[in-house]
Coordinates of C-alpha atoms and ligand atoms in Angstrom, one line a residue:
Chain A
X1 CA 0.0 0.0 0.0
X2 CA 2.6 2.3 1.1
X3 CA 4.6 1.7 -2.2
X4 CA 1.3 1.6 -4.0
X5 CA 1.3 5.7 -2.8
X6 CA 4.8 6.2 -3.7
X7 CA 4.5 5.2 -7.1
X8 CA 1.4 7.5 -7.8
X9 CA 2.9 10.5 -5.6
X10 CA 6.0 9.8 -8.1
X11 CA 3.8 9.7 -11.1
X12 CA 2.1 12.9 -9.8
X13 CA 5.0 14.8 -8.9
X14 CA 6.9 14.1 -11.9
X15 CA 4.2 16.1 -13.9
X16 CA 4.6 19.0 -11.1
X17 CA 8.9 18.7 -11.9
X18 CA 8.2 18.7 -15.4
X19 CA 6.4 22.3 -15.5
X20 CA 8.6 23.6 -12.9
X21 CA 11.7 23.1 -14.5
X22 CA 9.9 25.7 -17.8
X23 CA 9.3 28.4 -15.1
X24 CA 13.0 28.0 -13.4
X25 CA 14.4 27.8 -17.4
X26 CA 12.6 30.9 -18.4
X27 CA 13.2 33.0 -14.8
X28 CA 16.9 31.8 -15.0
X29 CA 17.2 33.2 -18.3
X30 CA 14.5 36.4 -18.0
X31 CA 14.5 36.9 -14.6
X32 CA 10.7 36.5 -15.5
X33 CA 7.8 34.7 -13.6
X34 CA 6.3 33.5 -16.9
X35 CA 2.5 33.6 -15.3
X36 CA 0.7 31.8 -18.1
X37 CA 3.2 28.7 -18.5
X38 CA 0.3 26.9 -16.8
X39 CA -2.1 28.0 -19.9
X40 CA 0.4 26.3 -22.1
X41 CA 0.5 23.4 -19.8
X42 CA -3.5 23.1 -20.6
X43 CA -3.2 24.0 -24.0
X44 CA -0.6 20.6 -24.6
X45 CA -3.5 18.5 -22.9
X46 CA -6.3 19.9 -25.5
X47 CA -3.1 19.5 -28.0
X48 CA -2.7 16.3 -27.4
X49 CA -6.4 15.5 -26.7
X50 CA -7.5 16.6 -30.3
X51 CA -4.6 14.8 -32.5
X52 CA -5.9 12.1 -31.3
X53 CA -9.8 12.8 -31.8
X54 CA -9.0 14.2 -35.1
X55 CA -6.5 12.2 -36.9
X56 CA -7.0 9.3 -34.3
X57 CA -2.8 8.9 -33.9
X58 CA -1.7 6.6 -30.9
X59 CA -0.3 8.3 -27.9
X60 CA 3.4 8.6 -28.7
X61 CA 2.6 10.8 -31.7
X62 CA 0.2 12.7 -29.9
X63 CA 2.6 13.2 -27.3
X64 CA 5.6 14.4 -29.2
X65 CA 3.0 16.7 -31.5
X66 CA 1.8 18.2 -28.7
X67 CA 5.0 19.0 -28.1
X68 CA 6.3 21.0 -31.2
X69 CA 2.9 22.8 -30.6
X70 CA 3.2 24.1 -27.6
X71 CA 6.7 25.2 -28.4
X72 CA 5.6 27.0 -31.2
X73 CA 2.9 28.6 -28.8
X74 CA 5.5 29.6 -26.1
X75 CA 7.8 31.0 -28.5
X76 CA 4.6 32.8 -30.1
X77 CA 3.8 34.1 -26.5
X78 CA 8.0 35.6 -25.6
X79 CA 7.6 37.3 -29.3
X80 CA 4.5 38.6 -28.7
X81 CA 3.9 39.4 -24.9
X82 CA 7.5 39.4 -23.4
X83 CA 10.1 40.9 -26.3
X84 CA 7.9 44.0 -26.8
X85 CA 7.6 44.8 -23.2
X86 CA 9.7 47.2 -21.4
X87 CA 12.1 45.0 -19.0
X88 CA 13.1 48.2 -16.8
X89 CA 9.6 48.5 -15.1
X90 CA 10.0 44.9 -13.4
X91 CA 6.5 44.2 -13.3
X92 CA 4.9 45.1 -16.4
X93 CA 6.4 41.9 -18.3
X94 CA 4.8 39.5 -15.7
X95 CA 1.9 41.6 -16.1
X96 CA 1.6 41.0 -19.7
X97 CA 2.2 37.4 -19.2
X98 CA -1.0 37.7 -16.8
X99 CA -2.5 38.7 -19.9
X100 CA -1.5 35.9 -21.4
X101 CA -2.9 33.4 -19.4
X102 CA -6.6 35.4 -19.5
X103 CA -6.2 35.3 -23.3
X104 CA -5.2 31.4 -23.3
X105 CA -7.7 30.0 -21.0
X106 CA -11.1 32.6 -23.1
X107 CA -9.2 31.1 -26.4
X108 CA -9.7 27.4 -25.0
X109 CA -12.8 27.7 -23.6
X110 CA -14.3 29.1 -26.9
X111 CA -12.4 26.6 -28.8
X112 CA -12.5 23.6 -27.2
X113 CA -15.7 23.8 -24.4
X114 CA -15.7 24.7 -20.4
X115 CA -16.4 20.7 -20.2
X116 CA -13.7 19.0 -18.2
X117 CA -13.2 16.2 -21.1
X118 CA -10.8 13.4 -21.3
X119 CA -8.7 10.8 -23.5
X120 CA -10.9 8.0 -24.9
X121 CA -9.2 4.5 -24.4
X122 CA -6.0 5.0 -26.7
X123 CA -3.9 3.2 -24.4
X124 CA -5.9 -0.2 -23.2
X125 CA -5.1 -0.1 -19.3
X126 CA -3.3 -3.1 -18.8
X127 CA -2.2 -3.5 -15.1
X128 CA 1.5 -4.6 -14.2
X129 CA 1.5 -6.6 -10.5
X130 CA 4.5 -6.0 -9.4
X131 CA 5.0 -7.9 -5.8
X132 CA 2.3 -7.0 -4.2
X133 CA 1.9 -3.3 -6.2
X134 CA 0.4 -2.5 -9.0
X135 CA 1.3 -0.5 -12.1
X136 CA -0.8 0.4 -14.9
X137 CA 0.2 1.4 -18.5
X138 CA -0.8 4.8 -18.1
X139 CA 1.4 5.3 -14.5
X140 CA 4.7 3.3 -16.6
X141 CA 4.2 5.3 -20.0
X142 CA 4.1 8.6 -17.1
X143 CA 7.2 8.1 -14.6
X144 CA 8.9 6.8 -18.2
X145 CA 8.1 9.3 -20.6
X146 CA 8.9 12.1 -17.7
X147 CA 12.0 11.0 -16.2
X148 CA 13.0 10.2 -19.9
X149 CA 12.6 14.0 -20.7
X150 CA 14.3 15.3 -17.6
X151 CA 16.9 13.5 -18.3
X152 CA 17.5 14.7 -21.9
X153 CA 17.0 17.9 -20.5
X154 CA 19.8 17.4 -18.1
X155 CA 22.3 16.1 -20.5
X156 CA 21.2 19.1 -23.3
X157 CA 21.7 21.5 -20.1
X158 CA 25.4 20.2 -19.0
X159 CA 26.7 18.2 -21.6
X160 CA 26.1 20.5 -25.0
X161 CA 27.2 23.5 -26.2
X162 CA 24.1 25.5 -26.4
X163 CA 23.1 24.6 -23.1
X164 CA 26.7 25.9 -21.6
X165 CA 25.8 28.8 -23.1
X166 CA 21.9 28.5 -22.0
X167 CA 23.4 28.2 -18.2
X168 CA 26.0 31.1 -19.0
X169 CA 23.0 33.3 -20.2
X170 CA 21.2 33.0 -17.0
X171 CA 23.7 33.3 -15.2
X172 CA 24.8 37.0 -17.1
X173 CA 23.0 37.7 -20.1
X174 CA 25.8 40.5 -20.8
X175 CA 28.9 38.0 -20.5
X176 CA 27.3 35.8 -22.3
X177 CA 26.7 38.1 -25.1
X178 CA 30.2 39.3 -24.9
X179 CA 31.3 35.8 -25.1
X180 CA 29.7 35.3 -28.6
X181 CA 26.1 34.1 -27.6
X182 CA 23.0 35.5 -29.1
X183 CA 21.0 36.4 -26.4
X184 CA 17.7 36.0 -28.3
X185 CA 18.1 32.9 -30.1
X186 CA 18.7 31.6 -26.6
X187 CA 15.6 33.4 -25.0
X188 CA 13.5 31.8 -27.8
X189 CA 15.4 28.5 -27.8
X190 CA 14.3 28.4 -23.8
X191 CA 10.6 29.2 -24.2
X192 CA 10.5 26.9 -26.9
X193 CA 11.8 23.8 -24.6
X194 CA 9.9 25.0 -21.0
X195 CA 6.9 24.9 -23.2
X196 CA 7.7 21.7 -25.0
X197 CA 7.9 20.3 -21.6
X198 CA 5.0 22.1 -20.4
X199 CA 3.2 20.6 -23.1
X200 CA 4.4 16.8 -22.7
X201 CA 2.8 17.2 -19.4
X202 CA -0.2 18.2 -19.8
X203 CA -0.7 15.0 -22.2
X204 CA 0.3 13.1 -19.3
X205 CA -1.5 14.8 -17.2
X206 CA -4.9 14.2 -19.2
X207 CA -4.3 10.5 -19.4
X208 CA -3.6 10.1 -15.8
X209 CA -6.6 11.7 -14.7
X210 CA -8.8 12.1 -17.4
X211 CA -9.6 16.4 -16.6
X212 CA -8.7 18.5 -19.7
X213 CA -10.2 21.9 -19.1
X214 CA -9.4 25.0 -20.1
X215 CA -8.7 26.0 -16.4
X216 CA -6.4 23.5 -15.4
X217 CA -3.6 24.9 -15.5
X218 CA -4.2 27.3 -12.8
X219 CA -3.4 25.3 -10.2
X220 CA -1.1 23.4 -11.6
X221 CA 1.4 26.7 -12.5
X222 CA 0.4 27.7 -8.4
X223 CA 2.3 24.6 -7.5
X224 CA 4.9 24.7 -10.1
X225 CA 6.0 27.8 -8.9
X226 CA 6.1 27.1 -5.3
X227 CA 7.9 24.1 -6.4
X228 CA 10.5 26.5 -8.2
X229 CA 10.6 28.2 -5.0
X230 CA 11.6 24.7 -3.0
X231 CA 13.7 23.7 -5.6
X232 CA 15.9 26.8 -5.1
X233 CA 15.4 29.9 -8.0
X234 CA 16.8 29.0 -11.2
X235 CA 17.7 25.8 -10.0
X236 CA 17.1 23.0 -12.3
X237 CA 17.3 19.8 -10.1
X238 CA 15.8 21.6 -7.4
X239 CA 12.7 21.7 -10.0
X240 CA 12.8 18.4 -10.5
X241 CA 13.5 17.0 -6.9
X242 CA 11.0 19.5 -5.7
X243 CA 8.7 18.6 -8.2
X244 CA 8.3 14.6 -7.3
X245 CA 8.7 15.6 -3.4
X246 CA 4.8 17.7 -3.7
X247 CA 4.0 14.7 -5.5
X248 CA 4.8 12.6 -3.1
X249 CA 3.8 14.4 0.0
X250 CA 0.6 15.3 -1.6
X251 CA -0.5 11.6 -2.3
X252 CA 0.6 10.6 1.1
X253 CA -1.3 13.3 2.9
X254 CA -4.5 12.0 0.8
X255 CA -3.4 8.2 1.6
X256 CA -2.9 9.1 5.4
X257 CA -4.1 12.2 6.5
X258 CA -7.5 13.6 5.1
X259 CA -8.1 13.9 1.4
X260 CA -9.7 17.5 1.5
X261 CA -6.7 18.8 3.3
X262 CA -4.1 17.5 0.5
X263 CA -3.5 21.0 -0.9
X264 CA -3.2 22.7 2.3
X265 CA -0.8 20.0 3.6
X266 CA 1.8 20.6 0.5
X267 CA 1.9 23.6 0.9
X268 CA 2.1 24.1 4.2
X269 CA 5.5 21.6 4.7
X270 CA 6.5 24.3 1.5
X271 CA 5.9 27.0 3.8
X272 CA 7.8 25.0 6.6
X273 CA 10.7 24.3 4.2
X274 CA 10.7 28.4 3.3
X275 CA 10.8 29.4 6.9
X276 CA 13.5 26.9 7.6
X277 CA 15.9 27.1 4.3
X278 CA 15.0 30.3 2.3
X279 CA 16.5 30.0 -0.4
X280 CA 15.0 26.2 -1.2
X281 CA 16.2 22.8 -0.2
X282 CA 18.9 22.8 -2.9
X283 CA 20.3 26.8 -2.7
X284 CA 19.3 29.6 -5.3
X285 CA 21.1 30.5 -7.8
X286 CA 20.6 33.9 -9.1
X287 CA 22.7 36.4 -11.0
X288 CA 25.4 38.2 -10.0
X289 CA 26.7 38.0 -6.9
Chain R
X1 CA 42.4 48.2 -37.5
X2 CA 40.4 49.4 -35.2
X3 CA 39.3 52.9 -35.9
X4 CA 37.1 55.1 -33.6
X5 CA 35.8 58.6 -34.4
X6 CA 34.2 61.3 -32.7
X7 CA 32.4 59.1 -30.6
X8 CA 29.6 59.4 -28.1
X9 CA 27.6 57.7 -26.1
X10 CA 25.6 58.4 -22.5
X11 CA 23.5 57.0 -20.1
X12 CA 20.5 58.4 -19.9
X13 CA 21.4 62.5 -20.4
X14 CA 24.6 62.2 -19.0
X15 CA 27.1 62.3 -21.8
X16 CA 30.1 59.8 -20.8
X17 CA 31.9 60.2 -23.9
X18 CA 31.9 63.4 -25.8
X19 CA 33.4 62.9 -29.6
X20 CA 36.1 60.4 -28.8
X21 CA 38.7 59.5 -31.2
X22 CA 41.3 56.7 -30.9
X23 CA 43.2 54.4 -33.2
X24 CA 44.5 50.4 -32.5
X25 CA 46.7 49.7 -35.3
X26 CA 47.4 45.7 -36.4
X27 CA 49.6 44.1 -33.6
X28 CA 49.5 47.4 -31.5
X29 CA 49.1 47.7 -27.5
X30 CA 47.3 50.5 -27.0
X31 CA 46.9 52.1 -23.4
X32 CA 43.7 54.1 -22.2
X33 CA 44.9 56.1 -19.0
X34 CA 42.1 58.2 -16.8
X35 CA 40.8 58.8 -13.3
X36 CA 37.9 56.6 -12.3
X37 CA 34.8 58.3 -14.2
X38 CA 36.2 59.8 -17.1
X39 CA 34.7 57.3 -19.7
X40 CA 37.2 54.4 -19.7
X41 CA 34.7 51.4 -19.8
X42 CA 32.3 53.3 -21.0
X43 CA 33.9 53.2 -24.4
X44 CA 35.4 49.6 -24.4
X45 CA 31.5 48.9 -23.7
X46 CA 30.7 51.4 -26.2
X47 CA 32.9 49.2 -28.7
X48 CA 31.8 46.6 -27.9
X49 CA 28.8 46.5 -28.3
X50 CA 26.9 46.9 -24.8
X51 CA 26.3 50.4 -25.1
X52 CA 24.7 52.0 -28.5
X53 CA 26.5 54.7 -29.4
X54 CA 24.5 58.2 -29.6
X55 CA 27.0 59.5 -32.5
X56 CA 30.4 58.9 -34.0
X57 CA 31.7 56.1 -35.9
X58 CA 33.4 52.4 -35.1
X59 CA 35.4 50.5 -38.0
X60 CA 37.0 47.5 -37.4
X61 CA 38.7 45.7 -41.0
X62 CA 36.1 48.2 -43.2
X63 CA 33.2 47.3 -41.0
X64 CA 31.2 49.8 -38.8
X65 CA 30.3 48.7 -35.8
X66 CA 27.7 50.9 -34.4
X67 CA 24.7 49.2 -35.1
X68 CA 25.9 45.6 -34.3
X69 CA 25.0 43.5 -31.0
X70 CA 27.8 42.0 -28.8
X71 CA 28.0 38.9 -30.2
X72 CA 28.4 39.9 -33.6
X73 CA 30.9 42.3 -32.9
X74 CA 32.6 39.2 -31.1
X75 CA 32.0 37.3 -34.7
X76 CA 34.4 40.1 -35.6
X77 CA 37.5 39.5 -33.7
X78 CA 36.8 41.9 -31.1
X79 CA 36.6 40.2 -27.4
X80 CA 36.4 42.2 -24.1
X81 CA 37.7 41.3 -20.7
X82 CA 35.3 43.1 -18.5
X83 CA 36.2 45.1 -15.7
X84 CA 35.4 43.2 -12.6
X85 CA 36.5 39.8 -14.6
X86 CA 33.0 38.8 -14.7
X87 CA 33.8 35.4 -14.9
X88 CA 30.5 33.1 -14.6
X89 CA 31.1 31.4 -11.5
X90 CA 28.5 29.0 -11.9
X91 CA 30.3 27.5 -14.4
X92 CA 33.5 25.0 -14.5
X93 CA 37.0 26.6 -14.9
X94 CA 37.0 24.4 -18.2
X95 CA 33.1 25.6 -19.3
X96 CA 34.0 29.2 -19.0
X97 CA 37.2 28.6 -21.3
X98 CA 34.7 26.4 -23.7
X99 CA 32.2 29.3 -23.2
X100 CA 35.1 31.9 -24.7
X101 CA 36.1 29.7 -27.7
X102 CA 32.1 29.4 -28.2
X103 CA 32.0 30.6 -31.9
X104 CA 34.8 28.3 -32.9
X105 CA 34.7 25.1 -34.4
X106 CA 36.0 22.5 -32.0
X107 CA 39.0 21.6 -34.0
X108 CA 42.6 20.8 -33.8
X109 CA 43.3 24.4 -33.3
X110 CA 40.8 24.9 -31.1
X111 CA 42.2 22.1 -28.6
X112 CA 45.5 22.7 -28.8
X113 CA 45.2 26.7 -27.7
X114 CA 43.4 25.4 -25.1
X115 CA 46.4 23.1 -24.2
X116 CA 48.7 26.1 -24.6
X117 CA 46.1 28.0 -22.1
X118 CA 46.4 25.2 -19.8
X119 CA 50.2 25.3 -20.2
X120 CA 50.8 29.5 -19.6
X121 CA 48.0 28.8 -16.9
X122 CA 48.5 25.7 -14.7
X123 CA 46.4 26.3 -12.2
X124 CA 43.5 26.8 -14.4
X125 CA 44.8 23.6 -15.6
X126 CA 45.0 21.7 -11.8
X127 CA 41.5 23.4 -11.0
X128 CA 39.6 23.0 -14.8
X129 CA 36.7 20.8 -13.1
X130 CA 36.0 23.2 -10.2
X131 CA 33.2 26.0 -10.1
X132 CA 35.0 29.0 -11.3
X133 CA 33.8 30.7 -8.3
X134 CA 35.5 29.1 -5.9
X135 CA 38.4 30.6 -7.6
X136 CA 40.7 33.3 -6.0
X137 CA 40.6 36.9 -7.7
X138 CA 43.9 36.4 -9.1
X139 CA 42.8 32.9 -10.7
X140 CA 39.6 34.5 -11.7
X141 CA 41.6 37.4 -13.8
X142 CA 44.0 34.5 -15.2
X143 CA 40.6 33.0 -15.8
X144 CA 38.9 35.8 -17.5
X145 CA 42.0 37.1 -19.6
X146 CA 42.3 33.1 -20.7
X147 CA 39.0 33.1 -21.5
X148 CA 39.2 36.0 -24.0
X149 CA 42.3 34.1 -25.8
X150 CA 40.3 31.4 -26.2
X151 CA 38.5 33.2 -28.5
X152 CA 41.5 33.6 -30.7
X153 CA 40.3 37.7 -31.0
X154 CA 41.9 40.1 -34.0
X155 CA 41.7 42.6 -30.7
X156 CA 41.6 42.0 -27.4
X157 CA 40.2 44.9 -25.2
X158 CA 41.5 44.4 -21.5
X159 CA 39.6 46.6 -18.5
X160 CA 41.1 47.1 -15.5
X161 CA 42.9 43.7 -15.7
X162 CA 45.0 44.3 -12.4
X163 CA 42.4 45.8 -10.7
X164 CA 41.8 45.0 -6.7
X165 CA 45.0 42.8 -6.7
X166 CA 47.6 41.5 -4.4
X167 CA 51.2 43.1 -5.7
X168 CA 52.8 39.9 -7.0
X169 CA 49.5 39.2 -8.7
X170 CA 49.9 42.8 -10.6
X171 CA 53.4 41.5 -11.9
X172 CA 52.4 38.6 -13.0
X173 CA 49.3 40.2 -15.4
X174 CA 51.6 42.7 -16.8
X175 CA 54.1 39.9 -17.3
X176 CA 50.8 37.8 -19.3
X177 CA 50.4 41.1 -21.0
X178 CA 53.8 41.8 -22.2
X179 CA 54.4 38.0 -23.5
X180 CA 50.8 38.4 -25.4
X181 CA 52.6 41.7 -27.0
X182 CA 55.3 39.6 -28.0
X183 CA 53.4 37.4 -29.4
X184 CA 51.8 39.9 -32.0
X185 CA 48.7 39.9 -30.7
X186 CA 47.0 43.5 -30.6
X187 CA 45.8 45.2 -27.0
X188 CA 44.0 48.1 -26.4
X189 CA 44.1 48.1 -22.5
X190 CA 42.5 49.8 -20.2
X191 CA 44.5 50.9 -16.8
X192 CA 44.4 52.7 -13.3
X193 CA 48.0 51.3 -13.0
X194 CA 49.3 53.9 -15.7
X195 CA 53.2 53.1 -15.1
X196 CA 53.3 49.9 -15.7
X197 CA 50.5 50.1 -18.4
X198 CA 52.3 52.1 -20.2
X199 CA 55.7 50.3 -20.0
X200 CA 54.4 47.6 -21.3
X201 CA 52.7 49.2 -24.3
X202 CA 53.6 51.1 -27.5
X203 CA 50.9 53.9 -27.6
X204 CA 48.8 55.6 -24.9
X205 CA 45.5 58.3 -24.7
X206 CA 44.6 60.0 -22.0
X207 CA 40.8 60.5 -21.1
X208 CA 39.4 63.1 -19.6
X209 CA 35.4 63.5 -18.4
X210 CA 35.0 61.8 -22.1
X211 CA 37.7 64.0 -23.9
X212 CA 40.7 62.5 -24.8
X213 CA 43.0 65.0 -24.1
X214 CA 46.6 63.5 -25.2
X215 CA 47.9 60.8 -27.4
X216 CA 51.8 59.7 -27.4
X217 CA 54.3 57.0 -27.8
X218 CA 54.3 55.5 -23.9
X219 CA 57.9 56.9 -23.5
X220 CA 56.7 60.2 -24.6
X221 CA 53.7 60.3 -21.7
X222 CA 56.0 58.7 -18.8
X223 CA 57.9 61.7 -19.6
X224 CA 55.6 64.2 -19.6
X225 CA 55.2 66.2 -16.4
X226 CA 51.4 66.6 -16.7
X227 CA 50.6 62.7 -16.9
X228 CA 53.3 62.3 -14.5
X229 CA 51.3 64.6 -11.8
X230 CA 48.0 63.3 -12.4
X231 CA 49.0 59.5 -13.2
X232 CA 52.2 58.4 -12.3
X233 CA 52.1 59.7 -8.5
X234 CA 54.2 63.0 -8.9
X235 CA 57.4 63.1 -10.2
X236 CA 59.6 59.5 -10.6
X237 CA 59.1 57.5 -8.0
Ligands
LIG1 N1 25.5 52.3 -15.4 C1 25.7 53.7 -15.3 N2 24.6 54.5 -15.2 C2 24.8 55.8 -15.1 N3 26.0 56.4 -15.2 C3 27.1 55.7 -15.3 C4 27.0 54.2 -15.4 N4 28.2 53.7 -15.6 C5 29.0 54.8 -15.6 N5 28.4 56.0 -15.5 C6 29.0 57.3 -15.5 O1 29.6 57.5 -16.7 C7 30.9 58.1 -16.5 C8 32.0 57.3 -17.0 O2 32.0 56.0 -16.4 P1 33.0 54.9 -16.7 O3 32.6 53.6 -16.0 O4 33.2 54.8 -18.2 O5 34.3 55.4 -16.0 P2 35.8 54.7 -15.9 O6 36.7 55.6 -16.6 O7 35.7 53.3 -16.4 O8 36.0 54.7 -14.4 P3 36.7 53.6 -13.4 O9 38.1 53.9 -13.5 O10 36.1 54.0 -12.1 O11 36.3 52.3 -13.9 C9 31.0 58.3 -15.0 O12 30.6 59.7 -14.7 C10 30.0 57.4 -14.4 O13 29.5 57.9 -13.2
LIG2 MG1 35.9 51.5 -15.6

């Protein structure tokens, strides 16, 4: 039972890490609290949801197009709502980016319904005993597909050029540009992959728990970004550790504690953790000095 | 090579350079002496890219440079070693070295000047896997004047390199400096340290509140009672 808990608190949380690592990517790089990444989040569920309505593809394709869309969508949303906007009054970019989110979640409710809707039976549930736990397709084709991406992201983060110069970038934008790097491409290279990611969850997201709607990403960026705050700022395994820790905690409070108080029990042991170690479990790291 | 003209630039309404003009010829060290204010960095960031200029003209090789971001102007041959070293300390020793050769193709050339880095810099070499930040500041100068030959620049611009150091430390930049001259490579360096700046360089301006007021052959200004009053500490030391 216990283990039974951890496996859906991992499946759950690995969701949460793989959003919060798009908001730590983007505020390492902008210094930007990218308010309607949860919108594109939502956006890759009715994404995915629909590629597979309409041109009935299987759940891998649906994945990975939901993916280059909600790329194209993020780097759409920098262009349009972030570029433009003045970065010397602090606020008016996140403001613009609360915009955003308003505009996303009218555009998907028009589009696609207010209905919460789900995925029809693409993937047959087949369930895995394992001991005396068990695993269905949907919770495997989750953890695999999610740690899969982290760690592609980790190795394209630490390991390649670009993102040497991705990490160099967030860490100063000007030494970076004075090292050769164009600032830009890599602002647009990094909404393009935090929304990619974004958008791979919210697939997974709708198959684990069958609740596309246009305003699901609200809570979901909420937690995201308190998870970028446990994680450390700009932190990228913090994100991801953080991200499966909620998850964890969250299905444990339901499994033990009382279900109605799962929300307020995450975030109160975040609190706990803020109060404790401010700068996140695993140190910030922001610019400068 | 590198020809500036009537330059200007200012932040916000406050003029920092007013109609600057200087010269770097091929294989040239150049010297840019001035008290703290009067527009040093604000022209190698003018130059280089950081700062639009408000009027005036940049060539380098035929091209103008005014309009250009930094990382073109570094697509020119033209790398900066900031003032401060601005190394990024989140990165390894090794990854900021990578990060200053990051235009080049990772060839045989590329690999072996970063052998000969490792070689004219040993403890860069002993310490490539740690955080540069847990370097000391002399490291992190070796580190950030390493970084800009990694880029293999036509001109290297150099601000403040001794800045904030320990004494031995100072010797042993202007010694990195003077081998680089003999190498060929061409220097416009900017200095507090005007002496041995300008013993270890072939031309030198003086700035003044964004005027440059004098340009000489270094022997020339070392002799010169004015610079030697405001820059050299009085009279020979
Ligand atoms: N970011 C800034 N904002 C406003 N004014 C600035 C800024 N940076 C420099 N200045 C002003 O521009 C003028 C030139 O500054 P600059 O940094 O170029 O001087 P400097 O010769 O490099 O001095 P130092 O030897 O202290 O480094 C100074 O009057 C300075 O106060
Ligand atoms: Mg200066």
């Amino acid at each position: 039972m216990f283990l039974q808990q951890m496996i859906n608190g991992l499946m759950l949380g690995s969701a949460y890490s793989l959003i919060a690592i798009g908001y730590t990517l983007i505020f390492g790089v902008l210094s930007l609290l990218h308010f309607a990444h949860g919108e594109v989040f939502m956006m890759g569920a009715f994404f995915g949801l629909y590629l597979v309505l309409l041109f009935k593809v299987n759940v891998y394709v649906a994945l990975f197009g939901s993916m280059v869309i909600t790329a194209i969508l993020g780097i759409l949303v920098e262009r349009v709502a972030v570029r433009p906007i003045s970065k010397e009054f602090h606020l008016a970019p996140l403001l613009s980016t609360v915009g955003v989110t308003i505009i996303l979640q009218d555009a998907a409710t028009k589009i696609f319904g207010g209905e919460q809707v789900g995925f029809p039976e693409t993937i047959k549930i087949v369930n895995y005993p394992i001991g005396n736990v068990t695993v269905t397709s949907v919770q495997m084709l989750i953890l695999a597909t999610s740690l899969f991406l982290m760690l592609v992201l980790h190795l394209f983060v630490n390991r390649t050029r670009l993102g040497t110069a991705m990490r160099a970038a967030a860490e100063s934008g000007r030494t970076a540009s004075l090292l050769g790097v164009n600032i830009n491409g890599v602002v647009i290279l990094t909404f393009g992959v935090a929304s990619a990611l974004a958008g791979a969850a919210g697939v997974l997201v709708g198959l684990a728990f069958n609740a596309i709607s246009p305003f699901m990403g609200v809570e979901m960026a909420l937690k995201s970004f308190a998870i970028m705050l446990l994680g450390g700022l700009g932190n990228i395994t913090g994100a991801m550790v953080g991200g499966l820790i909620l998850g964890i905690v969250e299905v444990l409070s339901v499994a033990y504690l009382a279900s109605s108080y799962r929300d307020a029990f995450a975030f109160g042991v975040m609190v706990m953790i803020l109060i404790f170690r401010p700068s996140g479990l695993f140190g910030a790291k922001l610019h400068g000095d | 090579m590198l020809k500036v003209s009537n330059l200007y630039a200012a932040y916000g309404e406050i003029l920092a350079l007013k109609g600057v003009s200087l010269e770097v010829r091929e294989g040239e060290t150049v010297t840019l002496i001035g008290s703290n204010g009067a527009g040093k960095s604000t022209l190698l960031k003018t130059i280089s890219g950081v700062m639009r200029p408000r009027g005036g003209d940049i060539v380098f090789d035929g091209h103008h440079l005014n309009r250009m971001k930094p990382h073109e102007i570094v697509r020119q041959g033209i790398v900066q070693v900031q003032e401060g070293r601005a190394i990024l300390k989140r990165l390894t020793v090794l990854e900021n070295l990578e990060m200053g050769g990051y235009l080049r193709p990772r060839d045989t050339e590329y690999r072996e000047d970063l052998q000969r880095i490792f070689e004219r810099f040993p403890i860069l070499d002993q310490r490539k896997q740690q955080l540069a930040g847990s370097l000391s500041g002399g490291e992190q100068q070796m580190l950030a004047i390493a970084r800009g030959l990694m880029a293999k620049p036509r001109l290297i611009m150099m601000d403040e390199p001794s800045l904030g150091l320990a004494p031995l430390i100072v010797s042993e930049i202007f010694r990195i400096i003077a081998e680089m001259k003999k190498e060929g490579r061409t220097i416009l360096l900017v200095e507090q340290n005007a002496r041995k700046a300008l013993q270890v360089s072939d031309r030198g301006y003086v700035i003044v509140t964004g005027n440059i007021i004098l340009e000489d052959s270094c022997e020339a200004l070392l002799g010169n009672s004015e610079v030697q009053e405001a820059y050299l500490g009085g009279r020979k030391a």
